[in-house]
Amino acid sequence: LKRDTGMHVVEVLGQPVGPLQQVLSEADDVISVTQLGISLRVLLPESCSDPEARVRELTAAVARDARIRLVDPSLEDVFVSATRSPKR
Protein backbone atom coordinates (compact mmCIF):
# COMPACT_ATOMS: atom_id res chain seq x y z
CA LEU A 1 0.00 0.00 0.00
CA LYS A 2 2.80 2.43 0.91
CA ARG A 3 4.57 1.80 -2.40
CA ASP A 4 1.46 2.59 -4.45
CA THR A 5 0.85 6.17 -3.32
CA GLY A 6 1.86 7.60 -6.70
CA MET A 7 3.93 10.17 -4.84
CA HIS A 8 7.42 10.88 -3.61
CA VAL A 9 7.84 11.83 0.04
CA VAL A 10 10.66 14.21 0.90
CA GLU A 11 11.63 15.04 4.47
CA VAL A 12 12.96 18.54 5.15
CA LEU A 13 14.82 19.42 8.36
CA GLY A 14 15.72 23.07 8.59
CA GLN A 15 15.04 26.41 10.14
CA PRO A 16 12.95 28.51 10.00
CA VAL A 17 10.15 25.96 9.64
CA GLY A 18 7.33 28.47 9.04
CA PRO A 19 8.85 30.13 5.96
CA LEU A 20 9.97 26.74 4.62
CA GLN A 21 6.43 25.41 4.92
CA GLN A 22 5.01 28.51 3.25
CA VAL A 23 7.33 28.46 0.25
CA LEU A 24 6.72 24.74 -0.29
CA SER A 25 2.95 25.07 0.09
CA GLU A 26 2.85 27.79 -2.56
CA ALA A 27 4.52 25.64 -5.24
CA ASP A 28 2.08 24.32 -7.84
CA ASP A 29 3.69 20.88 -8.02
CA VAL A 30 3.69 20.24 -4.26
CA ILE A 31 0.70 18.15 -3.28
CA SER A 32 1.00 18.48 0.49
CA VAL A 33 3.29 19.79 3.22
CA THR A 34 2.87 18.43 6.73
CA GLN A 35 4.83 19.52 9.78
CA LEU A 36 5.83 16.76 12.19
CA GLY A 37 7.76 18.31 15.05
CA ILE A 38 10.73 20.11 13.54
CA SER A 39 10.53 18.34 10.19
CA LEU A 40 8.35 18.81 7.13
CA ARG A 41 7.05 15.99 4.94
CA VAL A 42 6.56 17.13 1.37
CA LEU A 43 4.51 15.09 -1.10
CA LEU A 44 5.35 15.47 -4.78
CA PRO A 45 3.83 13.61 -7.72
CA GLU A 46 5.58 10.47 -8.90
CA SER A 47 6.13 12.25 -12.24
CA CYS A 48 8.70 14.54 -10.58
CA SER A 49 12.00 13.10 -11.83
CA ASP A 50 14.20 14.43 -9.00
CA PRO A 51 12.10 15.27 -5.94
CA GLU A 52 15.06 16.08 -3.68
CA ALA A 53 16.45 18.56 -6.20
CA ARG A 54 13.01 20.14 -6.65
CA VAL A 55 12.58 20.66 -2.90
CA ARG A 56 16.15 21.99 -2.64
CA GLU A 57 15.38 24.45 -5.45
CA LEU A 58 12.20 25.63 -3.73
CA THR A 59 13.81 26.08 -0.31
CA ALA A 60 17.22 27.50 -1.31
CA ALA A 61 16.28 31.14 -0.68
CA VAL A 62 14.80 30.37 2.75
CA ALA A 63 17.15 27.78 4.24
CA ARG A 64 20.27 26.84 2.31
CA ASP A 65 21.44 24.39 4.96
CA ALA A 66 18.19 22.42 5.20
CA ARG A 67 18.61 18.64 5.23
CA ILE A 68 16.53 17.19 2.41
CA ARG A 69 16.08 13.48 1.78
CA LEU A 70 13.72 11.09 0.09
CA VAL A 71 11.94 8.89 2.65
CA ASP A 72 9.47 6.02 2.64
CA PRO A 73 5.82 7.01 2.96
CA SER A 74 4.23 6.79 6.39
CA LEU A 75 0.66 5.68 6.99
CA GLU A 76 -0.28 9.36 7.24
CA ASP A 77 1.27 9.98 3.81
CA VAL A 78 -0.80 7.12 2.39
CA PHE A 79 -3.93 8.66 3.91
CA VAL A 80 -3.11 12.09 2.46
CA SER A 81 -2.48 10.62 -0.99
CA ALA A 82 -5.79 8.74 -0.85
CA THR A 83 -7.84 11.73 0.23
CA ARG A 84 -6.24 14.60 -1.71
CA SER A 85 -5.77 15.33 -5.35
CA PRO A 86 -2.98 17.51 -6.78
CA LYS A 87 -3.51 21.27 -6.79
CA ARG A 88 -4.76 22.66 -10.06
GROMACS .gro file of C-alpha atoms in nm:
model
   88
    1LEU     CA    1   0.000   0.000   0.000
    2LYS     CA    2   0.280   0.243   0.091
    3ARG     CA    3   0.457   0.180  -0.240
    4ASP     CA    4   0.146   0.259  -0.445
    5THR     CA    5   0.085   0.617  -0.332
    6GLY     CA    6   0.186   0.760  -0.670
    7MET     CA    7   0.393   1.017  -0.484
    8HIS     CA    8   0.742   1.088  -0.361
    9VAL     CA    9   0.784   1.183   0.004
   10VAL     CA   10   1.066   1.421   0.090
   11GLU     CA   11   1.163   1.504   0.447
   12VAL     CA   12   1.296   1.854   0.515
   13LEU     CA   13   1.482   1.942   0.836
   14GLY     CA   14   1.572   2.307   0.859
   15GLN     CA   15   1.504   2.641   1.014
   16PRO     CA   16   1.295   2.851   1.000
   17VAL     CA   17   1.015   2.596   0.964
   18GLY     CA   18   0.733   2.847   0.904
   19PRO     CA   19   0.885   3.013   0.596
   20LEU     CA   20   0.997   2.674   0.462
   21GLN     CA   21   0.643   2.541   0.492
   22GLN     CA   22   0.501   2.851   0.325
   23VAL     CA   23   0.733   2.846   0.025
   24LEU     CA   24   0.672   2.474  -0.029
   25SER     CA   25   0.295   2.507   0.009
   26GLU     CA   26   0.285   2.779  -0.256
   27ALA     CA   27   0.452   2.564  -0.524
   28ASP     CA   28   0.208   2.432  -0.784
   29ASP     CA   29   0.369   2.088  -0.802
   30VAL     CA   30   0.369   2.024  -0.426
   31ILE     CA   31   0.070   1.815  -0.328
   32SER     CA   32   0.100   1.848   0.049
   33VAL     CA   33   0.329   1.979   0.322
   34THR     CA   34   0.287   1.843   0.673
   35GLN     CA   35   0.483   1.952   0.978
   36LEU     CA   36   0.583   1.676   1.219
   37GLY     CA   37   0.776   1.831   1.505
   38ILE     CA   38   1.073   2.011   1.354
   39SER     CA   39   1.053   1.834   1.019
   40LEU     CA   40   0.835   1.881   0.713
   41ARG     CA   41   0.705   1.599   0.494
   42VAL     CA   42   0.656   1.713   0.137
   43LEU     CA   43   0.451   1.509  -0.110
   44LEU     CA   44   0.535   1.547  -0.478
   45PRO     CA   45   0.383   1.361  -0.772
   46GLU     CA   46   0.558   1.047  -0.890
   47SER     CA   47   0.613   1.225  -1.224
   48CYS     CA   48   0.870   1.454  -1.058
   49SER     CA   49   1.200   1.310  -1.183
   50ASP     CA   50   1.420   1.443  -0.900
   51PRO     CA   51   1.210   1.527  -0.594
   52GLU     CA   52   1.506   1.608  -0.368
   53ALA     CA   53   1.645   1.856  -0.620
   54ARG     CA   54   1.301   2.014  -0.665
   55VAL     CA   55   1.258   2.066  -0.290
   56ARG     CA   56   1.615   2.199  -0.264
   57GLU     CA   57   1.538   2.445  -0.545
   58LEU     CA   58   1.220   2.563  -0.373
   59THR     CA   59   1.381   2.608  -0.031
   60ALA     CA   60   1.722   2.750  -0.131
   61ALA     CA   61   1.628   3.114  -0.068
   62VAL     CA   62   1.480   3.037   0.275
   63ALA     CA   63   1.715   2.778   0.424
   64ARG     CA   64   2.027   2.684   0.231
   65ASP     CA   65   2.144   2.439   0.496
   66ALA     CA   66   1.819   2.242   0.520
   67ARG     CA   67   1.861   1.864   0.523
   68ILE     CA   68   1.653   1.719   0.241
   69ARG     CA   69   1.608   1.348   0.178
   70LEU     CA   70   1.372   1.109   0.009
   71VAL     CA   71   1.194   0.889   0.265
   72ASP     CA   72   0.947   0.602   0.264
   73PRO     CA   73   0.582   0.701   0.296
   74SER     CA   74   0.423   0.679   0.639
   75LEU     CA   75   0.066   0.568   0.699
   76GLU     CA   76  -0.028   0.936   0.724
   77ASP     CA   77   0.127   0.998   0.381
   78VAL     CA   78  -0.080   0.712   0.239
   79PHE     CA   79  -0.393   0.866   0.391
   80VAL     CA   80  -0.311   1.209   0.246
   81SER     CA   81  -0.248   1.062  -0.099
   82ALA     CA   82  -0.579   0.874  -0.085
   83THR     CA   83  -0.784   1.173   0.023
   84ARG     CA   84  -0.624   1.460  -0.171
   85SER     CA   85  -0.577   1.533  -0.535
   86PRO     CA   86  -0.298   1.751  -0.678
   87LYS     CA   87  -0.351   2.127  -0.679
   88ARG     CA   88  -0.476   2.266  -1.006
   0.00000   0.00000   0.00000
